[in-house]
Amino acid sequence: MSTHPSPQPDPEPPAAVAIPFREYRALVLDAAAWRHLNTSPHVAELLAEWVEWDRRRTTRETSNAVSAAADWRAIAAAPTYDELARRRAVATRPALTPQEIRTQAARSWGRVEDWIAARTATADAA
């Protein structure tokens, strides 16, 4: 058995509320001012700028959150563009002559043509 009292439902709001005429008149004037303000092209422009500013702010905050969540130690282990350029600048094998390049290319194309011929022969046999 619970020792807490059960929550009571909210009472129904009153059907009418009495306010002083001065306050009523101020509310009517405020509503008219807001209606006039909403039809202003300047306000529309300001709202559009604010929407764009808010979109950029949200994007910036999201980007910062994603960057904060990234594993920068793993990313830092990847080589930089300068490091890759330095590695490419170092020769790892002797340079080939144009004739040697042509011979390697012909040998490579020969392997491709053999593979194609084998597949074609298998397809014809089936």
mmCIF file of N, CA and C in Angstrom:
data_model
loop_
_atom_site.group_PDB
_atom_site.id
_atom_site.type_symbol
_atom_site.label_atom_id
_atom_site.label_comp_id
_atom_site.label_asym_id
_atom_site.label_seq_id
_atom_site.Cartn_x
_atom_site.Cartn_y
_atom_site.Cartn_z
ATOM 1 N N MET A 1 0.840 -1.177 0.000
ATOM 2 C CA MET A 1 0.000 0.000 0.000
ATOM 3 C C MET A 1 0.880 1.232 0.000
ATOM 4 N N SER A 2 0.587 2.164 -0.868
ATOM 5 C CA SER A 2 1.410 3.348 -1.033
ATOM 6 C C SER A 2 1.057 4.395 0.011
ATOM 7 N N THR A 3 2.102 5.079 0.479
ATOM 8 C CA THR A 3 1.868 6.158 1.448
ATOM 9 C C THR A 3 1.700 7.498 0.758
ATOM 10 N N HIS A 4 1.962 7.519 -0.549
ATOM 11 C CA HIS A 4 1.812 8.765 -1.307
ATOM 12 C C HIS A 4 0.363 8.922 -1.736
ATOM 13 N N PRO A 5 -0.158 10.159 -1.631
ATOM 14 C CA PRO A 5 -1.535 10.366 -2.105
ATOM 15 C C PRO A 5 -1.572 10.272 -3.628
ATOM 16 N N SER A 6 -2.653 9.743 -4.138
ATOM 17 C CA SER A 6 -2.777 9.633 -5.592
ATOM 18 C C SER A 6 -2.955 11.031 -6.178
ATOM 19 N N PRO A 7 -2.380 11.273 -7.357
ATOM 20 C CA PRO A 7 -2.480 12.619 -7.949
ATOM 21 C C PRO A 7 -3.926 12.935 -8.318
ATOM 22 N N GLN A 8 -4.289 14.158 -8.049
ATOM 23 C CA GLN A 8 -5.637 14.618 -8.354
ATOM 24 C C GLN A 8 -5.658 15.183 -9.771
ATOM 25 N N PRO A 9 -6.725 14.950 -10.526
ATOM 26 C CA PRO A 9 -6.798 15.538 -11.874
ATOM 27 C C PRO A 9 -6.885 17.065 -11.766
ATOM 28 N N ASP A 10 -6.352 17.717 -12.821
ATOM 29 C CA ASP A 10 -6.406 19.189 -12.843
ATOM 30 C C ASP A 10 -7.853 19.631 -12.906
ATOM 31 N N PRO A 11 -8.184 20.670 -12.148
ATOM 32 C CA PRO A 11 -9.567 21.162 -12.202
ATOM 33 C C PRO A 11 -9.837 21.813 -13.556
ATOM 34 N N GLU A 12 -11.062 21.818 -13.971
ATOM 35 C CA GLU A 12 -11.458 22.443 -15.236
ATOM 36 C C GLU A 12 -11.204 23.943 -15.152
ATOM 37 N N PRO A 13 -10.632 24.524 -16.212
ATOM 38 C CA PRO A 13 -10.431 25.984 -16.177
ATOM 39 C C PRO A 13 -11.792 26.682 -16.243
ATOM 40 N N PRO A 14 -11.853 27.883 -15.705
ATOM 41 C CA PRO A 14 -13.131 28.605 -15.751
ATOM 42 C C PRO A 14 -13.504 28.963 -17.183
ATOM 43 N N ALA A 15 -14.782 29.048 -17.463
ATOM 44 C CA ALA A 15 -15.268 29.340 -18.808
ATOM 45 C C ALA A 15 -14.988 30.786 -19.190
ATOM 46 N N ALA A 16 -14.953 31.677 -18.248
ATOM 47 C CA ALA A 16 -14.709 33.098 -18.524
ATOM 48 C C ALA A 16 -13.823 33.659 -17.431
ATOM 49 N N VAL A 17 -13.013 34.621 -17.808
ATOM 50 C CA VAL A 17 -12.120 35.285 -16.855
ATOM 51 C C VAL A 17 -12.399 36.775 -16.935
ATOM 52 N N ALA A 18 -12.565 37.384 -15.808
ATOM 53 C CA ALA A 18 -12.817 38.837 -15.772
ATOM 54 C C ALA A 18 -11.493 39.557 -15.609
ATOM 55 N N ILE A 19 -11.239 40.514 -16.500
ATOM 56 C CA ILE A 19 -10.039 41.349 -16.382
ATOM 57 C C ILE A 19 -10.474 42.803 -16.478
ATOM 58 N N PRO A 20 -9.684 43.697 -15.932
ATOM 59 C CA PRO A 20 -10.039 45.121 -16.020
ATOM 60 C C PRO A 20 -10.043 45.575 -17.476
ATOM 61 N N PHE A 21 -10.880 46.581 -17.790
ATOM 62 C CA PHE A 21 -11.009 47.076 -19.150
ATOM 63 C C PHE A 21 -9.680 47.597 -19.680
ATOM 64 N N ARG A 22 -8.895 48.254 -18.816
ATOM 65 C CA ARG A 22 -7.586 48.772 -19.235
ATOM 66 C C ARG A 22 -6.685 47.637 -19.739
ATOM 67 N N GLU A 23 -6.655 46.541 -19.017
ATOM 68 C CA GLU A 23 -5.836 45.395 -19.423
ATOM 69 C C GLU A 23 -6.366 44.789 -20.724
ATOM 70 N N TYR A 24 -7.691 44.701 -20.858
ATOM 71 C CA TYR A 24 -8.299 44.204 -22.093
ATOM 72 C C TYR A 24 -7.886 45.076 -23.266
ATOM 73 N N ARG A 25 -7.973 46.413 -23.074
ATOM 74 C CA ARG A 25 -7.617 47.352 -24.145
ATOM 75 C C ARG A 25 -6.144 47.186 -24.511
ATOM 76 N N ALA A 26 -5.253 46.994 -23.544
ATOM 77 C CA ALA A 26 -3.824 46.803 -23.809
ATOM 78 C C ALA A 26 -3.596 45.509 -24.590
ATOM 79 N N LEU A 27 -4.322 44.451 -24.244
ATOM 80 C CA LEU A 27 -4.197 43.191 -24.978
ATOM 81 C C LEU A 27 -4.654 43.333 -26.423
ATOM 82 N N VAL A 28 -5.759 44.067 -26.635
ATOM 83 C CA VAL A 28 -6.258 44.299 -27.996
ATOM 84 C C VAL A 28 -5.227 45.087 -28.795
ATOM 85 N N LEU A 29 -4.631 46.125 -28.202
ATOM 86 C CA LEU A 29 -3.612 46.917 -28.909
ATOM 87 C C LEU A 29 -2.371 46.075 -29.203
ATOM 88 N N ASP A 30 -1.970 45.236 -28.248
ATOM 89 C CA ASP A 30 -0.819 44.354 -28.489
ATOM 90 C C ASP A 30 -1.086 43.405 -29.648
ATOM 91 N N ALA A 31 -2.294 42.835 -29.679
ATOM 92 C CA ALA A 31 -2.638 41.914 -30.761
ATOM 93 C C ALA A 31 -2.608 42.632 -32.103
ATOM 94 N N ALA A 32 -3.136 43.867 -32.140
ATOM 95 C CA ALA A 32 -3.118 44.641 -33.389
ATOM 96 C C ALA A 32 -1.691 44.946 -33.810
ATOM 97 N N ALA A 33 -0.827 45.274 -32.855
ATOM 98 C CA ALA A 33 0.572 45.572 -33.172
ATOM 99 C C ALA A 33 1.266 44.324 -33.724
ATOM 100 N N TRP A 34 1.000 43.156 -33.129
ATOM 101 C CA TRP A 34 1.597 41.920 -33.614
ATOM 102 C C TRP A 34 1.102 41.591 -35.022
ATOM 103 N N ARG A 35 -0.190 41.801 -35.279
ATOM 104 C CA ARG A 35 -0.704 41.548 -36.638
ATOM 105 C C ARG A 35 -0.031 42.469 -37.637
ATOM 106 N N HIS A 36 0.128 43.740 -37.269
ATOM 107 C CA HIS A 36 0.789 44.701 -38.160
ATOM 108 C C HIS A 36 2.253 44.308 -38.363
ATOM 109 N N LEU A 37 2.899 43.883 -37.286
ATOM 110 C CA LEU A 37 4.303 43.494 -37.360
ATOM 111 C C LEU A 37 4.495 42.283 -38.268
ATOM 112 N N ASN A 38 3.579 41.331 -38.202
ATOM 113 C CA ASN A 38 3.690 40.116 -39.017
ATOM 114 C C ASN A 38 3.519 40.378 -40.502
ATOM 115 N N THR A 39 2.902 41.488 -40.875
ATOM 116 C CA THR A 39 2.727 41.798 -42.295
ATOM 117 C C THR A 39 3.878 42.643 -42.834
ATOM 118 N N SER A 40 4.815 43.046 -41.989
ATOM 119 C CA SER A 40 5.911 43.910 -42.409
ATOM 120 C C SER A 40 6.954 43.115 -43.199
ATOM 121 N N PRO A 41 7.375 43.612 -44.381
ATOM 122 C CA PRO A 41 8.431 42.915 -45.128
ATOM 123 C C PRO A 41 9.767 42.945 -44.383
ATOM 124 N N HIS A 42 9.987 43.983 -43.582
ATOM 125 C CA HIS A 42 11.243 44.065 -42.823
ATOM 126 C C HIS A 42 11.310 42.951 -41.782
ATOM 127 N N VAL A 43 10.188 42.694 -41.148
ATOM 128 C CA VAL A 43 10.150 41.619 -40.155
ATOM 129 C C VAL A 43 10.340 40.271 -40.840
ATOM 130 N N ALA A 44 9.730 40.106 -41.992
ATOM 131 C CA ALA A 44 9.901 38.850 -42.727
ATOM 132 C C ALA A 44 11.377 38.632 -43.073
ATOM 133 N N GLU A 45 12.054 39.712 -43.477
ATOM 134 C CA GLU A 45 13.478 39.606 -43.809
ATOM 135 C C GLU A 45 14.301 39.283 -42.561
ATOM 136 N N LEU A 46 13.978 39.957 -41.454
ATOM 137 C CA LEU A 46 14.692 39.685 -40.206
ATOM 138 C C LEU A 46 14.475 38.245 -39.741
ATOM 139 N N LEU A 47 13.246 37.771 -39.875
ATOM 140 C CA LEU A 47 12.966 36.389 -39.477
ATOM 141 C C LEU A 47 13.722 35.397 -40.359
ATOM 142 N N ALA A 48 13.772 35.674 -41.661
ATOM 143 C CA ALA A 48 14.510 34.781 -42.562
ATOM 144 C C ALA A 48 15.995 34.766 -42.199
ATOM 145 N N GLU A 49 16.550 35.941 -41.874
ATOM 146 C CA GLU A 49 17.960 36.004 -41.472
ATOM 147 C C GLU A 49 18.177 35.255 -40.165
ATOM 148 N N TRP A 50 17.223 35.405 -39.241
ATOM 149 C CA TRP A 50 17.363 34.706 -37.969
ATOM 150 C C TRP A 50 17.296 33.197 -38.177
ATOM 151 N N VAL A 51 16.405 32.735 -39.048
ATOM 152 C CA VAL A 51 16.299 31.303 -39.323
ATOM 153 C C VAL A 51 17.620 30.790 -39.896
ATOM 154 N N GLU A 52 18.217 31.537 -40.814
ATOM 155 C CA GLU A 52 19.504 31.130 -41.400
ATOM 156 C C GLU A 52 20.598 31.136 -40.332
ATOM 157 N N TRP A 53 20.611 32.171 -39.489
ATOM 158 C CA TRP A 53 21.594 32.240 -38.415
ATOM 159 C C TRP A 53 21.438 31.052 -37.477
ATOM 160 N N ASP A 54 20.205 30.710 -37.126
ATOM 161 C CA ASP A 54 19.952 29.593 -36.222
ATOM 162 C C ASP A 54 20.359 28.264 -36.862
ATOM 163 N N ARG A 55 20.113 28.117 -38.175
ATOM 164 C CA ARG A 55 20.523 26.900 -38.878
ATOM 165 C C ARG A 55 22.045 26.757 -38.841
ATOM 166 N N ARG A 56 22.744 27.865 -39.081
ATOM 167 C CA ARG A 56 24.210 27.818 -39.055
ATOM 168 C C ARG A 56 24.726 27.547 -37.640
ATOM 169 N N ARG A 57 24.077 28.154 -36.639
ATOM 170 C CA ARG A 57 24.481 27.930 -35.250
ATOM 171 C C ARG A 57 24.306 26.458 -34.887
ATOM 172 N N THR A 58 23.182 25.895 -35.272
ATOM 173 C CA THR A 58 22.922 24.482 -34.982
ATOM 174 C C THR A 58 23.936 23.588 -35.698
ATOM 175 N N THR A 59 24.231 23.914 -36.950
ATOM 176 C CA THR A 59 25.221 23.141 -37.706
ATOM 177 C C THR A 59 26.585 23.226 -37.037
ATOM 178 N N ARG A 60 26.961 24.435 -36.601
ATOM 179 C CA ARG A 60 28.253 24.619 -35.943
ATOM 180 C C ARG A 60 28.321 23.811 -34.650
ATOM 181 N N GLU A 61 27.254 23.876 -33.852
ATOM 182 C CA GLU A 61 27.249 23.123 -32.593
ATOM 183 C C GLU A 61 27.294 21.614 -32.850
ATOM 184 N N THR A 62 26.566 21.163 -33.865
ATOM 185 C CA THR A 62 26.584 19.738 -34.197
ATOM 186 C C THR A 62 27.968 19.320 -34.659
ATOM 187 N N SER A 63 28.571 20.139 -35.514
ATOM 188 C CA SER A 63 29.909 19.834 -36.011
ATOM 189 C C SER A 63 30.912 19.784 -34.861
ATOM 190 N N ASN A 64 30.799 20.731 -33.934
ATOM 191 C CA ASN A 64 31.705 20.730 -32.786
ATOM 192 C C ASN A 64 31.501 19.479 -31.939
ATOM 193 N N ALA A 65 30.254 19.058 -31.771
ATOM 194 C CA ALA A 65 29.978 17.857 -30.979
ATOM 195 C C ALA A 65 30.549 16.617 -31.657
ATOM 196 N N VAL A 66 30.401 16.534 -32.979
ATOM 197 C CA VAL A 66 30.946 15.386 -33.716
ATOM 198 C C VAL A 66 32.467 15.387 -33.616
ATOM 199 N N SER A 67 33.067 16.565 -33.755
ATOM 200 C CA SER A 67 34.524 16.653 -33.652
ATOM 201 C C SER A 67 34.999 16.263 -32.261
ATOM 202 N N ALA A 68 34.245 16.648 -31.239
ATOM 203 C CA ALA A 68 34.629 16.298 -29.876
ATOM 204 C C ALA A 68 34.517 14.796 -29.646
ATOM 205 N N ALA A 69 33.598 14.158 -30.343
ATOM 206 C CA ALA A 69 33.388 12.722 -30.152
ATOM 207 C C ALA A 69 34.355 11.879 -30.977
ATOM 208 N N ALA A 70 35.073 12.493 -31.906
ATOM 209 C CA ALA A 70 35.967 11.727 -32.786
ATOM 210 C C ALA A 70 37.153 11.185 -32.002
ATOM 211 N N ASP A 71 37.666 10.052 -32.445
ATOM 212 C CA ASP A 71 38.852 9.459 -31.841
ATOM 213 C C ASP A 71 40.070 10.067 -32.529
ATOM 214 N N TRP A 72 40.537 11.201 -31.989
ATOM 215 C CA TRP A 72 41.609 11.938 -32.648
ATOM 216 C C TRP A 72 42.927 11.188 -32.614
ATOM 217 N N ARG A 73 43.102 10.267 -31.665
ATOM 218 C CA ARG A 73 44.351 9.489 -31.652
ATOM 219 C C ARG A 73 44.430 8.591 -32.878
ATOM 220 N N ALA A 74 43.301 7.992 -33.262
ATOM 221 C CA ALA A 74 43.288 7.134 -34.457
ATOM 222 C C ALA A 74 43.455 7.982 -35.712
ATOM 223 N N ILE A 75 42.801 9.154 -35.714
ATOM 224 C CA ILE A 75 42.900 10.025 -36.889
ATOM 225 C C ILE A 75 44.320 10.559 -37.027
ATOM 226 N N ALA A 76 44.952 10.880 -35.899
ATOM 227 C CA ALA A 76 46.315 11.417 -35.931
ATOM 228 C C ALA A 76 47.302 10.372 -36.432
ATOM 229 N N ALA A 77 46.947 9.092 -36.312
ATOM 230 C CA ALA A 77 47.849 8.045 -36.793
ATOM 231 C C ALA A 77 47.874 7.979 -38.314
ATOM 232 N N ALA A 78 46.876 8.550 -38.977
ATOM 233 C CA ALA A 78 46.855 8.555 -40.446
ATOM 234 C C ALA A 78 47.895 9.553 -40.943
ATOM 235 N N PRO A 79 48.595 9.211 -42.009
ATOM 236 C CA PRO A 79 49.633 10.124 -42.497
ATOM 237 C C PRO A 79 49.035 11.406 -43.076
ATOM 238 N N THR A 80 49.754 12.502 -42.933
ATOM 239 C CA THR A 80 49.312 13.784 -43.486
ATOM 240 C C THR A 80 49.658 13.821 -44.975
ATOM 241 N N TYR A 81 49.131 14.829 -45.669
ATOM 242 C CA TYR A 81 49.452 14.982 -47.086
ATOM 243 C C TYR A 81 50.948 15.230 -47.275
ATOM 244 N N ASP A 82 51.551 15.981 -46.368
ATOM 245 C CA ASP A 82 52.993 16.228 -46.472
ATOM 246 C C ASP A 82 53.780 14.927 -46.333
ATOM 247 N N GLU A 83 53.346 14.081 -45.397
ATOM 248 C CA GLU A 83 54.024 12.800 -45.208
ATOM 249 C C GLU A 83 53.862 11.917 -46.445
ATOM 250 N N LEU A 84 52.669 11.890 -47.019
ATOM 251 C CA LEU A 84 52.456 11.093 -48.236
ATOM 252 C C LEU A 84 53.313 11.616 -49.382
ATOM 253 N N ALA A 85 53.403 12.931 -49.523
ATOM 254 C CA ALA A 85 54.246 13.511 -50.581
ATOM 255 C C ALA A 85 55.712 13.137 -50.353
ATOM 256 N N ARG A 86 56.153 13.185 -49.099
ATOM 257 C CA ARG A 86 57.533 12.810 -48.795
ATOM 258 C C ARG A 86 57.785 11.349 -49.144
ATOM 259 N N ARG A 87 56.819 10.467 -48.841
ATOM 260 C CA ARG A 87 56.975 9.054 -49.157
ATOM 261 C C ARG A 87 57.013 8.820 -50.663
ATOM 262 N N ARG A 88 56.201 9.567 -51.411
ATOM 263 C CA ARG A 88 56.201 9.397 -52.873
ATOM 264 C C ARG A 88 57.506 9.882 -53.486
ATOM 265 N N ALA A 89 58.136 10.847 -52.834
ATOM 266 C CA ALA A 89 59.375 11.403 -53.381
ATOM 267 C C ALA A 89 60.540 10.433 -53.254
ATOM 268 N N VAL A 90 60.416 9.439 -52.373
ATOM 269 C CA VAL A 90 61.489 8.480 -52.162
ATOM 270 C C VAL A 90 61.296 7.300 -53.118
ATOM 271 N N ALA A 91 62.341 6.999 -53.919
ATOM 272 C CA ALA A 91 62.260 5.884 -54.868
ATOM 273 C C ALA A 91 62.376 4.571 -54.109
ATOM 274 N N THR A 92 61.422 3.677 -54.305
ATOM 275 C CA THR A 92 61.459 2.378 -53.614
ATOM 276 C C THR A 92 61.950 1.267 -54.539
ATOM 277 N N ARG A 93 62.070 1.553 -55.826
ATOM 278 C CA ARG A 93 62.581 0.581 -56.791
ATOM 279 C C ARG A 93 63.245 1.369 -57.915
ATOM 280 N N PRO A 94 64.104 0.726 -58.654
ATOM 281 C CA PRO A 94 64.785 1.448 -59.737
ATOM 282 C C PRO A 94 63.791 1.849 -60.835
ATOM 283 N N ALA A 95 64.070 2.962 -61.467
ATOM 284 C CA ALA A 95 63.214 3.443 -62.548
ATOM 285 C C ALA A 95 63.279 2.483 -63.728
ATOM 286 N N LEU A 96 62.135 2.331 -64.416
ATOM 287 C CA LEU A 96 62.065 1.441 -65.572
ATOM 288 C C LEU A 96 62.256 2.246 -66.851
ATOM 289 N N THR A 97 62.821 1.583 -67.825
ATOM 290 C CA THR A 97 62.958 2.223 -69.133
ATOM 291 C C THR A 97 61.618 2.094 -69.858
ATOM 292 N N PRO A 98 61.371 2.903 -70.884
ATOM 293 C CA PRO A 98 60.120 2.792 -71.627
ATOM 294 C C PRO A 98 59.898 1.380 -72.180
ATOM 295 N N GLN A 99 60.944 0.724 -72.642
ATOM 296 C CA GLN A 99 60.797 -0.631 -73.172
ATOM 297 C C GLN A 99 60.375 -1.609 -72.076
ATOM 298 N N GLU A 100 60.927 -1.453 -70.864
ATOM 299 C CA GLU A 100 60.554 -2.325 -69.748
ATOM 300 C C GLU A 100 59.086 -2.098 -69.352
ATOM 301 N N ILE A 101 58.655 -0.851 -69.403
ATOM 302 C CA ILE A 101 57.252 -0.525 -69.096
ATOM 303 C C ILE A 101 56.338 -1.192 -70.127
ATOM 304 N N ARG A 102 56.690 -1.098 -71.419
ATOM 305 C CA ARG A 102 55.885 -1.724 -72.467
ATOM 306 C C ARG A 102 55.822 -3.238 -72.277
ATOM 307 N N THR A 103 56.940 -3.858 -71.920
ATOM 308 C CA THR A 103 56.990 -5.308 -71.713
ATOM 309 C C THR A 103 56.075 -5.712 -70.551
ATOM 310 N N GLN A 104 56.130 -4.961 -69.445
ATOM 311 C CA GLN A 104 55.263 -5.264 -68.302
ATOM 312 C C GLN A 104 53.790 -5.094 -68.665
ATOM 313 N N ALA A 105 53.481 -4.032 -69.407
ATOM 314 C CA ALA A 105 52.086 -3.800 -69.806
ATOM 315 C C ALA A 105 51.599 -4.920 -70.714
ATOM 316 N N ALA A 106 52.435 -5.349 -71.667
ATOM 317 C CA ALA A 106 52.041 -6.441 -72.579
ATOM 318 C C ALA A 106 51.824 -7.733 -71.792
ATOM 319 N N ARG A 107 52.687 -8.017 -70.814
ATOM 320 C CA ARG A 107 52.536 -9.206 -69.992
ATOM 321 C C ARG A 107 51.236 -9.135 -69.193
ATOM 322 N N SER A 108 50.939 -7.965 -68.633
ATOM 323 C CA SER A 108 49.714 -7.794 -67.840
ATOM 324 C C SER A 108 48.476 -7.972 -68.711
ATOM 325 N N TRP A 109 48.469 -7.354 -69.923
ATOM 326 C CA TRP A 109 47.336 -7.520 -70.836
ATOM 327 C C TRP A 109 47.198 -8.960 -71.291
ATOM 328 N N GLY A 110 48.321 -9.638 -71.425
ATOM 329 C CA GLY A 110 48.280 -11.055 -71.798
ATOM 330 C C GLY A 110 47.548 -11.868 -70.736
ATOM 331 N N ARG A 111 47.816 -11.568 -69.459
ATOM 332 C CA ARG A 111 47.111 -12.278 -68.374
ATOM 333 C C ARG A 111 45.618 -11.985 -68.427
ATOM 334 N N VAL A 112 45.248 -10.745 -68.723
ATOM 335 C CA VAL A 112 43.825 -10.372 -68.815
ATOM 336 C C VAL A 112 43.177 -11.119 -69.977
ATOM 337 N N GLU A 113 43.821 -11.148 -71.116
ATOM 338 C CA GLU A 113 43.255 -11.842 -72.276
ATOM 339 C C GLU A 113 43.133 -13.339 -72.017
ATOM 340 N N ASP A 114 44.101 -13.943 -71.315
ATOM 341 C CA ASP A 114 44.012 -15.359 -70.948
ATOM 342 C C ASP A 114 42.810 -15.599 -70.042
ATOM 343 N N TRP A 115 42.603 -14.725 -69.089
ATOM 344 C CA TRP A 115 41.478 -14.850 -68.161
ATOM 345 C C TRP A 115 40.147 -14.754 -68.918
ATOM 346 N N ILE A 116 40.067 -13.780 -69.846
ATOM 347 C CA ILE A 116 38.841 -13.619 -70.639
ATOM 348 C C ILE A 116 38.603 -14.874 -71.485
ATOM 349 N N ALA A 117 39.655 -15.386 -72.107
ATOM 350 C CA ALA A 117 39.524 -16.587 -72.945
ATOM 351 C C ALA A 117 39.054 -17.771 -72.099
ATOM 352 N N ALA A 118 39.589 -17.908 -70.884
ATOM 353 C CA ALA A 118 39.175 -19.014 -70.019
ATOM 354 C C ALA A 118 37.716 -18.890 -69.638
ATOM 355 N N ARG A 119 37.263 -17.713 -69.358
ATOM 356 C CA ARG A 119 35.846 -17.508 -68.995
ATOM 357 C C ARG A 119 34.948 -17.762 -70.193
ATOM 358 N N THR A 120 35.375 -17.318 -71.355
ATOM 359 C CA THR A 120 34.585 -17.530 -72.558
ATOM 360 C C THR A 120 34.474 -19.023 -72.875
ATOM 361 N N ALA A 121 35.599 -19.739 -72.711
ATOM 362 C CA ALA A 121 35.595 -21.186 -72.969
ATOM 363 C C ALA A 121 34.691 -21.895 -71.974
ATOM 364 N N THR A 122 34.685 -21.474 -70.723
ATOM 365 C CA THR A 122 33.822 -22.081 -69.696
ATOM 366 C C THR A 122 32.373 -21.789 -70.017
ATOM 367 N N ALA A 123 32.059 -20.571 -70.465
ATOM 368 C CA ALA A 123 30.682 -20.206 -70.792
ATOM 369 C C ALA A 123 30.212 -20.975 -72.033
ATOM 370 N N ASP A 124 31.097 -21.181 -73.036
ATOM 371 C CA ASP A 124 30.735 -21.917 -74.250
ATOM 372 C C ASP A 124 30.483 -23.389 -73.933
ATOM 373 N N ALA A 125 31.261 -23.947 -73.000
ATOM 374 C CA ALA A 125 31.131 -25.359 -72.641
ATOM 375 C C ALA A 125 29.836 -25.619 -71.870
ATOM 376 N N ALA A 126 29.327 -24.617 -71.199
ATOM 377 C CA ALA A 126 28.131 -24.822 -70.370
ATOM 378 C C ALA A 126 26.868 -24.830 -71.154
#
